[in-house]
Coordinates of C-alpha atoms in Angstrom, one line a residue:
X16 CA -23.9 47.5 -112.3
X17 CA -25.0 43.1 -113.0
X18 CA -26.8 43.8 -116.4
X19 CA -23.3 45.3 -117.9
X20 CA -21.6 42.6 -116.3
X21 CA -23.2 39.5 -117.9
X22 CA -23.1 41.1 -120.9
X23 CA -20.0 39.7 -121.1
X24 CA -19.1 35.8 -121.6
X25 CA -16.5 33.9 -119.9
X26 CA -14.5 33.7 -122.9
X27 CA -15.0 38.1 -123.5
X28 CA -14.3 38.4 -119.8
X29 CA -10.9 36.7 -120.3
X30 CA -10.5 38.3 -123.4
X31 CA -10.6 41.3 -121.8
X32 CA -7.3 41.2 -118.5
X33 CA -4.9 41.5 -120.4
X34 CA -6.1 44.4 -122.8
X35 CA -7.4 46.5 -118.6
X36 CA -4.4 45.3 -116.7
X37 CA -2.0 47.4 -119.8
X38 CA -3.2 50.3 -119.5
X39 CA -3.8 50.4 -115.2
X40 CA -0.1 49.2 -114.8
X41 CA 0.9 52.6 -115.9
X42 CA -1.0 54.1 -113.0
X43 CA -0.3 51.9 -110.7
X44 CA 3.7 53.3 -111.6
X45 CA 2.3 56.6 -111.4
X46 CA 1.0 56.5 -108.0
X47 CA 2.9 57.1 -105.2
X48 CA 3.7 55.1 -103.1
X49 CA 1.3 54.8 -99.6
X50 CA 3.8 56.6 -96.9
X51 CA 4.3 55.4 -93.2
X52 CA 2.5 56.7 -90.1
X53 CA 6.0 57.4 -88.2
X54 CA 5.8 56.4 -84.0
X55 CA 9.3 57.4 -82.6
X56 CA 8.7 56.6 -79.0
X57 CA 11.8 58.6 -77.0
X58 CA 11.9 57.7 -72.9
X59 CA 14.4 60.0 -70.7
X60 CA 18.6 57.7 -69.7
X61 CA 17.8 54.9 -71.0
X62 CA 20.6 52.6 -70.9
X63 CA 21.0 50.4 -73.6
X64 CA 22.9 48.3 -71.9
X65 CA 19.1 48.1 -69.9
X66 CA 17.1 46.6 -72.8
X67 CA 17.5 43.0 -73.9
X68 CA 18.4 43.1 -77.4
X69 CA 21.9 44.7 -76.9
X70 CA 22.6 41.3 -74.1
X71 CA 24.6 42.3 -70.9
X72 CA 24.2 41.2 -68.0
X73 CA 21.0 42.0 -67.8
X74 CA 19.6 40.4 -69.9
X75 CA 18.4 37.5 -68.0
X76 CA 17.2 39.5 -64.5
X77 CA 15.3 42.8 -66.3
X78 CA 14.3 42.2 -70.0
X79 CA 12.1 43.9 -72.0
X80 CA 10.4 41.5 -74.0
X81 CA 8.2 44.8 -75.5
X82 CA 11.5 46.3 -76.6
X83 CA 13.1 44.2 -77.8
X84 CA 9.8 43.0 -80.1
X85 CA 10.7 46.0 -82.1
X86 CA 14.5 44.2 -82.3
X87 CA 12.9 41.4 -83.7
X88 CA 11.3 43.2 -86.4
X89 CA 13.8 45.6 -87.8
X90 CA 17.1 46.5 -86.3
X91 CA 19.2 47.4 -83.8
X92 CA 22.0 49.7 -83.5
X93 CA 25.2 48.6 -82.0
X94 CA 26.3 52.8 -82.6
X95 CA 23.7 55.3 -82.4
X96 CA 26.0 58.2 -80.4
X97 CA 24.6 61.4 -79.0
X98 CA 25.2 65.1 -80.3
X99 CA 24.9 66.5 -76.7
X100 CA 25.0 63.4 -73.7
X101 CA 22.1 65.8 -72.2
X102 CA 18.0 65.8 -72.4
X103 CA 17.7 69.1 -73.5
X104 CA 20.2 69.8 -76.3
X105 CA 19.5 65.8 -77.6
X106 CA 15.5 67.0 -78.1
X107 CA 16.6 69.9 -79.7
X108 CA 18.8 68.3 -82.5
X109 CA 16.0 65.4 -82.5
X110 CA 14.3 68.4 -83.8
X111 CA 16.2 70.2 -85.9
X112 CA 18.8 68.0 -87.1
X113 CA 21.6 70.6 -86.3
X114 CA 24.1 70.7 -83.7
X115 CA 23.7 72.7 -80.1
X116 CA 25.9 75.7 -81.5
X117 CA 23.8 76.3 -84.4
X118 CA 20.0 75.4 -82.7
X119 CA 20.8 77.3 -80.0
X120 CA 19.7 74.9 -76.9
X121 CA 23.6 73.6 -75.3
X122 CA 22.4 72.4 -71.8
X123 CA 19.5 72.7 -69.2
X124 CA 20.2 74.7 -67.2
X125 CA 20.8 78.7 -67.4
X126 CA 19.4 78.5 -70.8
X127 CA 16.8 80.6 -73.0
X128 CA 14.1 78.4 -74.2
X129 CA 14.4 76.8 -77.5
X130 CA 13.1 78.7 -80.2
X131 CA 10.6 77.1 -81.4
X132 CA 10.2 79.2 -85.0
X133 CA 13.1 77.5 -86.5
X134 CA 12.9 75.3 -88.7
X135 CA 12.1 71.3 -87.2
X136 CA 11.3 68.2 -88.7
X137 CA 7.7 67.9 -86.9
X138 CA 7.1 71.6 -89.3
X139 CA 7.8 70.1 -92.7
X140 CA 5.3 67.2 -92.4
X141 CA 3.0 68.6 -91.1
X142 CA 3.6 71.0 -94.5
X143 CA 4.0 67.8 -96.2
X144 CA 0.2 66.7 -95.2
X145 CA 0.9 64.7 -92.1
X146 CA -0.7 64.9 -88.2
X147 CA 2.2 66.1 -85.6
X148 CA 1.6 65.4 -82.1
X149 CA 3.9 65.6 -79.4
X150 CA 2.8 64.1 -75.5
X151 CA 5.2 63.5 -72.9
X152 CA 8.2 64.7 -71.4
X153 CA 9.3 67.7 -74.1
X154 CA 12.2 70.0 -71.8
X155 CA 12.7 72.7 -73.7
X156 CA 11.3 75.7 -71.9
X157 CA 8.8 77.1 -75.3
X158 CA 5.3 75.1 -76.4
X159 CA 5.5 73.4 -78.9
X160 CA 5.0 73.8 -82.9
X161 CA 4.6 72.0 -85.9
X162 CA 1.7 70.1 -84.0
X163 CA -0.8 69.5 -84.9
X164 CA -1.7 68.5 -81.0
X165 CA 0.5 68.1 -78.1
X166 CA 0.3 67.1 -74.6
X167 CA 3.7 67.8 -72.5
X168 CA 4.8 67.9 -68.4
X169 CA 6.4 70.8 -67.3
X170 CA 9.8 71.0 -66.9
X171 CA 10.9 66.9 -65.8
X172 CA 7.4 65.9 -64.8
X173 CA 6.2 64.3 -61.5
X174 CA 5.6 60.0 -61.8
X175 CA 3.2 60.2 -59.6
X176 CA -1.1 62.6 -60.2
X177 CA 1.0 64.0 -63.1
X178 CA 1.0 67.7 -64.6
X179 CA 0.0 68.3 -68.1
X180 CA 0.1 71.2 -70.0
X181 CA -2.3 72.0 -73.6
X182 CA -2.5 74.9 -75.8
X183 CA -5.7 75.3 -73.6
X184 CA -4.1 75.2 -70.6
X185 CA -2.0 73.1 -67.0
X186 CA -4.2 70.6 -65.5
X187 CA -3.1 66.9 -63.7
X188 CA -3.6 63.4 -64.5
X189 CA -4.7 61.3 -62.2
X190 CA -2.0 58.1 -62.6
X191 CA 1.4 57.2 -63.1
X192 CA 2.5 58.8 -65.8
X193 CA 4.4 56.1 -68.3
X194 CA 0.2 55.1 -68.3
X195 CA -1.2 58.3 -68.7
X196 CA 1.6 58.5 -72.2
X197 CA 0.4 55.5 -73.1
X198 CA -3.1 56.4 -72.7
X199 CA -3.0 59.7 -74.5
X200 CA -0.9 58.7 -77.7
X201 CA -3.2 55.2 -78.5
X202 CA -5.8 58.0 -77.6
X203 CA -4.7 60.2 -80.0
X204 CA -3.9 58.1 -82.6
X205 CA -7.0 56.6 -82.7
X206 CA -8.9 59.6 -82.8
X207 CA -7.0 60.3 -86.5
X208 CA -6.1 56.8 -87.8
X209 CA -8.8 56.5 -90.3
X210 CA -9.3 60.4 -91.8
X211 CA -7.3 60.0 -95.0
X212 CA -3.4 61.7 -93.3
X213 CA -0.7 59.1 -92.5
X214 CA 0.7 60.2 -88.7
X215 CA 3.6 61.7 -87.3
X216 CA 3.4 60.9 -83.1
X217 CA 6.1 62.1 -80.6
X218 CA 6.0 60.1 -77.7
X219 CA 8.5 61.1 -74.7
X220 CA 8.5 58.8 -71.4
X221 CA 9.7 61.0 -68.4
X222 CA 10.6 56.7 -67.6
X223 CA 12.8 55.8 -65.6
X224 CA 15.2 60.0 -64.8
X225 CA 15.5 60.5 -61.3
X226 CA 14.2 60.0 -59.3
X227 CA 13.4 56.8 -60.5
X228 CA 10.4 56.1 -58.2
X229 CA 8.5 52.9 -59.8
X230 CA 4.8 52.8 -60.8
X231 CA 2.4 50.5 -58.5
X232 CA 2.4 47.8 -61.1
X233 CA 6.1 47.7 -60.5
X234 CA 6.9 48.4 -56.9
X235 CA 8.2 44.6 -56.6
X236 CA 9.0 43.8 -59.0
X237 CA 13.2 43.1 -58.2
X238 CA 12.9 44.0 -54.8
X239 CA 14.2 40.3 -54.1
X240 CA 16.5 40.7 -56.9
X241 CA 19.9 41.2 -56.5
X242 CA 22.4 42.7 -59.9
X243 CA 26.0 42.0 -60.5
X244 CA 27.8 44.9 -60.0
X245 CA 29.0 46.7 -62.8
X246 CA 33.6 46.0 -62.2
X247 CA 34.6 49.2 -62.7
X248 CA 31.8 50.7 -60.4
X249 CA 34.7 50.5 -57.4
X250 CA 36.7 52.3 -59.8
X251 CA 39.4 55.3 -58.4
X252 CA 40.3 57.0 -61.6
X253 CA 43.8 56.0 -62.3
X254 CA 45.4 56.6 -65.1
X255 CA 43.4 59.6 -66.6
X256 CA 42.8 63.0 -66.2
X257 CA 41.0 66.2 -63.8
X258 CA 37.1 65.9 -65.4
X259 CA 36.6 61.8 -63.8
X260 CA 38.1 63.4 -60.3
X261 CA 36.0 65.7 -60.1
X262 CA 32.9 65.2 -61.4
X263 CA 30.5 65.4 -58.8
X264 CA 28.0 62.1 -60.2
X265 CA 29.1 59.3 -58.1
X266 CA 27.1 56.2 -56.9
X267 CA 29.4 57.3 -53.9
X268 CA 28.7 60.9 -52.7
X269 CA 26.6 61.5 -55.0
X270 CA 23.4 59.3 -54.4
X271 CA 21.0 60.7 -51.9
X272 CA 19.5 58.4 -48.9
X273 CA 16.1 60.6 -49.3
X274 CA 15.4 61.8 -52.9
X275 CA 16.7 59.1 -55.6
X276 CA 16.4 56.1 -53.2
X277 CA 13.6 56.9 -51.0
X278 CA 15.6 56.1 -47.4
X279 CA 13.0 58.8 -45.4
X280 CA 12.4 57.9 -41.9
X281 CA 9.5 55.3 -41.7
X282 CA 6.4 58.6 -40.7
X283 CA 8.5 61.3 -42.2
X284 CA 6.5 63.6 -44.4
X285 CA 8.1 63.3 -48.2
X286 CA 9.9 66.3 -49.8
X287 CA 10.7 66.7 -52.8
X288 CA 10.8 63.9 -54.2
X289 CA 7.5 63.7 -56.1
X290 CA 6.3 61.2 -53.2
X291 CA 3.7 63.8 -51.7
X292 CA 2.1 64.2 -55.0
X293 CA 0.0 60.4 -54.1
X294 CA -2.9 59.6 -53.0
X295 CA -3.4 57.2 -50.2
X296 CA -4.1 54.5 -52.3
X297 CA -0.3 55.0 -53.7
X298 CA 1.2 56.4 -50.4
X299 CA -0.2 53.4 -48.4
X300 CA 0.8 50.9 -51.5
X301 CA 4.4 52.1 -51.7
X302 CA 4.9 52.5 -47.9
X303 CA 3.8 48.4 -47.5
X304 CA 7.2 47.8 -50.4
X305 CA 9.7 50.6 -49.0
X306 CA 8.7 50.1 -44.9
X307 CA 10.5 47.2 -44.5
X308 CA 13.8 48.6 -46.6
X309 CA 13.9 51.5 -45.2
X310 CA 13.2 50.0 -41.1
X311 CA 16.8 47.1 -42.7
X312 CA 18.5 50.1 -44.1
X313 CA 18.6 52.2 -40.8
X314 CA 18.9 49.5 -38.3
X315 CA 22.2 47.6 -40.5
X316 CA 24.2 51.0 -40.3
X317 CA 25.5 50.9 -43.7
X318 CA 29.6 52.1 -44.2
X319 CA 32.6 52.9 -47.5
X320 CA 32.0 50.5 -49.6
X321 CA 29.3 47.8 -47.9
X322 CA 26.8 51.2 -48.1
X323 CA 27.5 52.1 -51.6
X324 CA 26.4 48.5 -52.5
X325 CA 23.4 48.7 -50.6
X326 CA 22.7 52.3 -52.7
X327 CA 23.5 50.6 -55.6
X328 CA 21.5 47.9 -55.7
X329 CA 18.6 50.1 -54.6
X330 CA 18.2 52.7 -57.4
X331 CA 19.4 49.1 -60.0
X332 CA 16.1 48.1 -58.9
X333 CA 14.1 51.1 -58.5
X334 CA 15.3 51.8 -61.9
X335 CA 15.0 49.3 -63.9
X336 CA 11.6 49.2 -62.5
X337 CA 10.5 52.5 -63.8
X338 CA 11.9 50.6 -67.7
X339 CA 8.5 47.6 -66.8
X340 CA 6.1 49.9 -67.4
X341 CA 8.0 52.0 -70.3
X342 CA 8.7 48.2 -71.3
X343 CA 4.8 47.6 -70.7
X344 CA 3.7 50.2 -72.8
X345 CA 6.2 50.2 -76.1
X346 CA 3.9 46.9 -76.1
X347 CA 0.3 48.1 -75.9
X348 CA 1.3 50.9 -78.1
X349 CA 2.4 47.4 -80.9
X350 CA -0.3 45.9 -80.2
X351 CA -3.0 48.7 -80.8
X352 CA -1.2 48.9 -84.0
X353 CA -1.4 45.2 -85.7
X354 CA -5.1 45.1 -83.9
X355 CA -6.1 48.1 -85.8
X356 CA -4.0 46.9 -89.4
X357 CA -2.0 49.4 -88.5
X358 CA 1.3 47.7 -88.2
X359 CA 2.2 46.8 -91.7
X360 CA 2.9 50.9 -92.7
X361 CA 4.1 52.6 -88.9
X362 CA 7.5 52.6 -88.6
X363 CA 8.0 52.1 -85.0
X364 CA 11.7 53.6 -83.3
X365 CA 12.6 53.4 -80.0
X366 CA 15.0 55.6 -78.4
X367 CA 16.4 57.2 -75.9
X368 CA 17.9 61.2 -75.1
X369 CA 20.9 59.4 -74.7
X370 CA 22.8 57.0 -73.0
X371 CA 23.8 56.1 -68.5
X372 CA 25.0 55.3 -66.3
X373 CA 24.4 52.6 -63.8
X374 CA 27.5 52.0 -61.4
X375 CA 30.5 51.8 -64.4
X376 CA 32.5 54.0 -62.3
X377 CA 31.2 54.1 -60.3
X378 CA 28.2 57.0 -61.4
X379 CA 24.5 57.3 -62.1
X380 CA 23.7 60.2 -64.8
X381 CA 25.1 61.2 -67.9
X382 CA 27.8 63.5 -69.8
X383 CA 29.9 62.6 -70.7
X384 CA 31.8 61.8 -74.0
X385 CA 32.2 57.5 -72.4
X386 CA 31.0 54.6 -74.3
X387 CA 27.9 54.5 -71.7
X388 CA 26.8 57.7 -72.1
X389 CA 27.6 58.9 -75.0
X390 CA 26.4 55.7 -77.0
X391 CA 22.3 55.7 -77.3
X392 CA 20.1 52.1 -77.7
X393 CA 17.9 52.5 -81.0
X394 CA 15.5 50.2 -82.4
X395 CA 13.7 50.8 -85.9
X396 CA 10.8 48.5 -87.8
X397 CA 9.9 49.7 -90.8
X398 CA 7.8 47.0 -92.4
X399 CA 8.4 45.9 -96.1
X400 CA 11.9 47.9 -96.2
X401 CA 13.8 46.9 -93.3
X402 CA 15.1 43.2 -92.6
X403 CA 14.1 41.3 -89.2
X404 CA 15.9 40.5 -87.1
X405 CA 18.8 43.3 -88.4
X406 CA 21.6 44.6 -86.3
X407 CA 23.8 47.6 -87.8
X408 CA 26.7 48.9 -86.4
X409 CA 27.5 51.4 -88.4
X410 CA 28.2 55.5 -86.3
X411 CA 24.9 56.1 -86.9
X412 CA 23.7 59.8 -84.7
X413 CA 20.2 61.7 -83.4
X414 CA 21.9 64.2 -85.6
X415 CA 20.4 61.9 -88.5
X416 CA 16.8 61.5 -87.1
X417 CA 15.7 64.3 -88.6
X418 CA 17.2 63.5 -91.9
X419 CA 15.7 59.4 -91.5
X420 CA 12.0 60.2 -91.2
X421 CA 11.8 63.1 -93.4
X422 CA 12.8 61.3 -96.2
X423 CA 10.9 57.6 -94.7
X424 CA 7.3 60.3 -95.3
X425 CA 9.2 61.2 -99.1
X426 CA 9.5 64.8 -97.5
X427 CA 13.0 66.1 -99.7
X428 CA 15.9 67.0 -96.2
X429 CA 17.0 70.5 -96.5
X430 CA 20.4 71.7 -96.6
X431 CA 21.2 72.9 -93.8
X432 CA 20.2 69.9 -91.5
X433 CA 23.7 68.4 -90.6
X434 CA 23.1 64.8 -90.6
X435 CA 22.2 62.4 -92.9
X436 CA 19.2 60.3 -93.9
X437 CA 19.4 56.6 -92.4
X438 CA 16.6 55.1 -95.2
X439 CA 20.2 53.9 -97.5
X440 CA 21.5 51.2 -94.2
X441 CA 18.1 50.7 -93.0
X442 CA 17.5 49.3 -96.4
X443 CA 21.1 47.0 -95.9
X444 CA 22.0 49.1 -98.3
X445 CA 25.1 51.3 -96.1
X446 CA 26.5 54.3 -98.8
X447 CA 30.2 53.9 -99.2
X448 CA 29.9 57.5 -98.2
X449 CA 29.6 57.1 -94.3
X450 CA 30.7 58.8 -91.0
X451 CA 34.1 57.4 -90.8
X452 CA 34.2 59.0 -87.7
X453 CA 31.7 62.1 -84.8
X454 CA 32.3 64.9 -83.6
X455 CA 30.1 65.3 -79.6
X456 CA 30.6 69.1 -77.6
X457 CA 29.3 69.0 -73.8
X458 CA 28.2 72.0 -72.9
X459 CA 26.6 72.5 -68.7
X460 CA 29.8 73.2 -66.4
X461 CA 30.0 74.5 -64.3
X462 CA 26.7 73.0 -63.7
X463 CA 24.8 69.9 -61.5
X464 CA 27.1 67.4 -61.7
X465 CA 30.5 69.0 -62.5
X466 CA 31.1 67.4 -66.0
X467 CA 34.0 69.5 -67.3
X468 CA 33.1 70.8 -70.3
X469 CA 34.3 69.0 -73.5
X470 CA 34.9 68.1 -77.1
X471 CA 36.2 65.6 -79.3
X472 CA 35.9 62.8 -82.2
X473 CA 35.1 59.4 -81.7
X474 CA 36.2 56.6 -84.5
X475 CA 35.0 52.5 -84.6
X476 CA 38.2 52.5 -82.9
X477 CA 40.0 55.4 -81.2
X478 CA 38.6 58.9 -79.2
X479 CA 39.7 61.8 -78.5
X480 CA 39.3 64.1 -75.9
X481 CA 39.1 67.7 -74.8
X482 CA 38.6 69.1 -72.0
X483 CA 38.9 73.1 -71.7
X484 CA 37.2 76.0 -70.4
X485 CA 39.3 76.0 -67.0
X486 CA 41.4 73.5 -67.4
X487 CA 43.4 72.5 -70.7
X488 CA 44.1 68.6 -70.9
X489 CA 43.8 65.6 -73.3
X490 CA 43.1 62.2 -73.5
X491 CA 43.0 59.6 -75.9
X492 CA 41.3 55.9 -75.7
X493 CA 42.3 52.6 -77.7
X494 CA 38.3 51.4 -78.1
X495 CA 39.9 48.5 -78.7
X496 CA 42.4 47.2 -76.5
X497 CA 40.5 49.3 -73.4
X498 CA 36.7 49.2 -74.2
X499 CA 36.2 50.6 -70.5
X500 CA 38.3 53.7 -71.2
X501 CA 39.6 53.3 -67.6
X502 CA 43.9 53.7 -69.8
X503 CA 44.8 57.9 -71.7
X504 CA 47.1 56.8 -74.1
X505 CA 47.9 60.7 -75.2
X506 CA 50.9 61.2 -73.8
X507 CA 52.0 57.1 -75.1
X508 CA 54.6 57.1 -77.8
X509 CA 53.3 54.2 -80.1
X510 CA 49.8 56.3 -80.0
X511 CA 51.5 59.4 -81.9
X512 CA 50.7 58.8 -85.2
X513 CA 46.5 57.2 -84.2
X514 CA 46.7 61.1 -81.9
X515 CA 48.5 63.0 -84.9
X516 CA 45.6 62.0 -87.2
X517 CA 42.3 62.1 -84.8
X518 CA 43.9 66.0 -84.3
X519 CA 43.6 66.6 -87.7
X520 CA 40.4 65.0 -88.9
X521 CA 38.6 66.3 -85.4
X522 CA 40.3 69.7 -86.1
X523 CA 37.9 69.2 -90.0
X524 CA 35.2 68.1 -88.9
X525 CA 34.6 70.5 -86.2
X526 CA 35.0 73.7 -89.6
X527 CA 32.3 70.6 -90.9
X528 CA 30.3 71.6 -88.9
X529 CA 30.9 75.3 -88.1
X530 CA 32.0 74.7 -84.2
X531 CA 35.3 75.8 -83.0
X532 CA 36.3 75.8 -79.2
X533 CA 36.6 79.7 -79.7
X534 CA 32.7 80.1 -80.9
X535 CA 32.1 78.0 -77.7
X536 CA 32.7 81.2 -75.7
X537 CA 29.3 82.6 -76.4
X538 CA 27.5 79.9 -74.4
X539 CA 30.5 80.7 -71.4
X540 CA 28.1 81.7 -68.2
X541 CA 28.6 85.3 -67.2
X542 CA 30.2 86.2 -64.7

């Protein structure tokens, strides 16, 4: 090779370059672009209000600097809406790109396992040559399909020393669940990064799901912080209907002192809170932090509004401490990708299964079509494609995730998927025909938290909701004049035209997505 190279004079070598390039350029254009790796990180019940990239009252008190890195280096979505605000159904929608009534997984309770034989985006990626993995919370009843590797938590999983299920059976892992899921995820990427195939990882955290048990490194993080109360903490639900007045998800009445707030009497044997899974060292560290809190609580003998305020602070301190561990996890993944030269060709997506209440309307949990639970955080960085620091206000949805990931990977999106690829949006070029309204349908009633069945339509400004099954009530909200959704204006004459228009659009949406109130009866409980 050296003799061949030296047989050309410098002049001849210069002369031959244009000829070589002219022959090579067409080859460059004919080669497919390198397909990106995709890391999809999903937490459980992570409110957008608890991500500092979204601003808000918690921004400085409980920052999320690592999740914020994704917003800084990519796009923050300010109106990502879910189709059915509850864990299992949200996960099924993400996998299939189809509404709950079509993928068959409509609720968590009294639900047959997810049908893993149906079409999912991981299967399509796998068939297209991707290495695929699912690690963490699955919550769909059946074993994962479409993954080269999977390790999942049984059901909701546990925070401390959790069990994991693999194709080989069930085993226990020592440690804190957020940290274990992080280690397993990085270990898997490390095992496949050099095999020549692109990879897609679904990394699903348990945190910050109820009962909000902080990890050993976050136990004292917020114990001396007083968080601002939402203005609607003591909402009395006036100017709204039966559904809001009969729910069972309030901090006041529903949030449990023992299981949720861990205020068990000192020395008592803990039950049903997962703390009995701790080893002696973990339990000792826990007690050193919580015993003084418990002592103070029982000595104070609180009641009424003061008890609600105390419960709210304990809830926030534990919930946000769980999120701090998730944020640290995101930082570890981002750092690993950069240190191993994977960051330039890896899409990182951060989302929650749905939104969550942090005391707004006096609530915790999700389920409603109201903003705090309907809207989920979504942050995406796509190096070289998405402009860093972008903010998007289009109506996007978890219905779009499967289509978007497939499109990113250059895989044809099946025509029976019901969402839209966000790839043009991520490129800063929202199509003219992008959705102007979004459809929602929640089914899990009668069930825990007693949130009535409802469906509805949301536009940029208005929201029309129908509560059905054992009631027949409509609610209409003007998000511009009433962003906290405190006043139902359905029967206000000033909104007559708006109401008529929304009813027509809702009917059209239900037809588009092949749903109807009549068909929903097939998902009613057997009496």
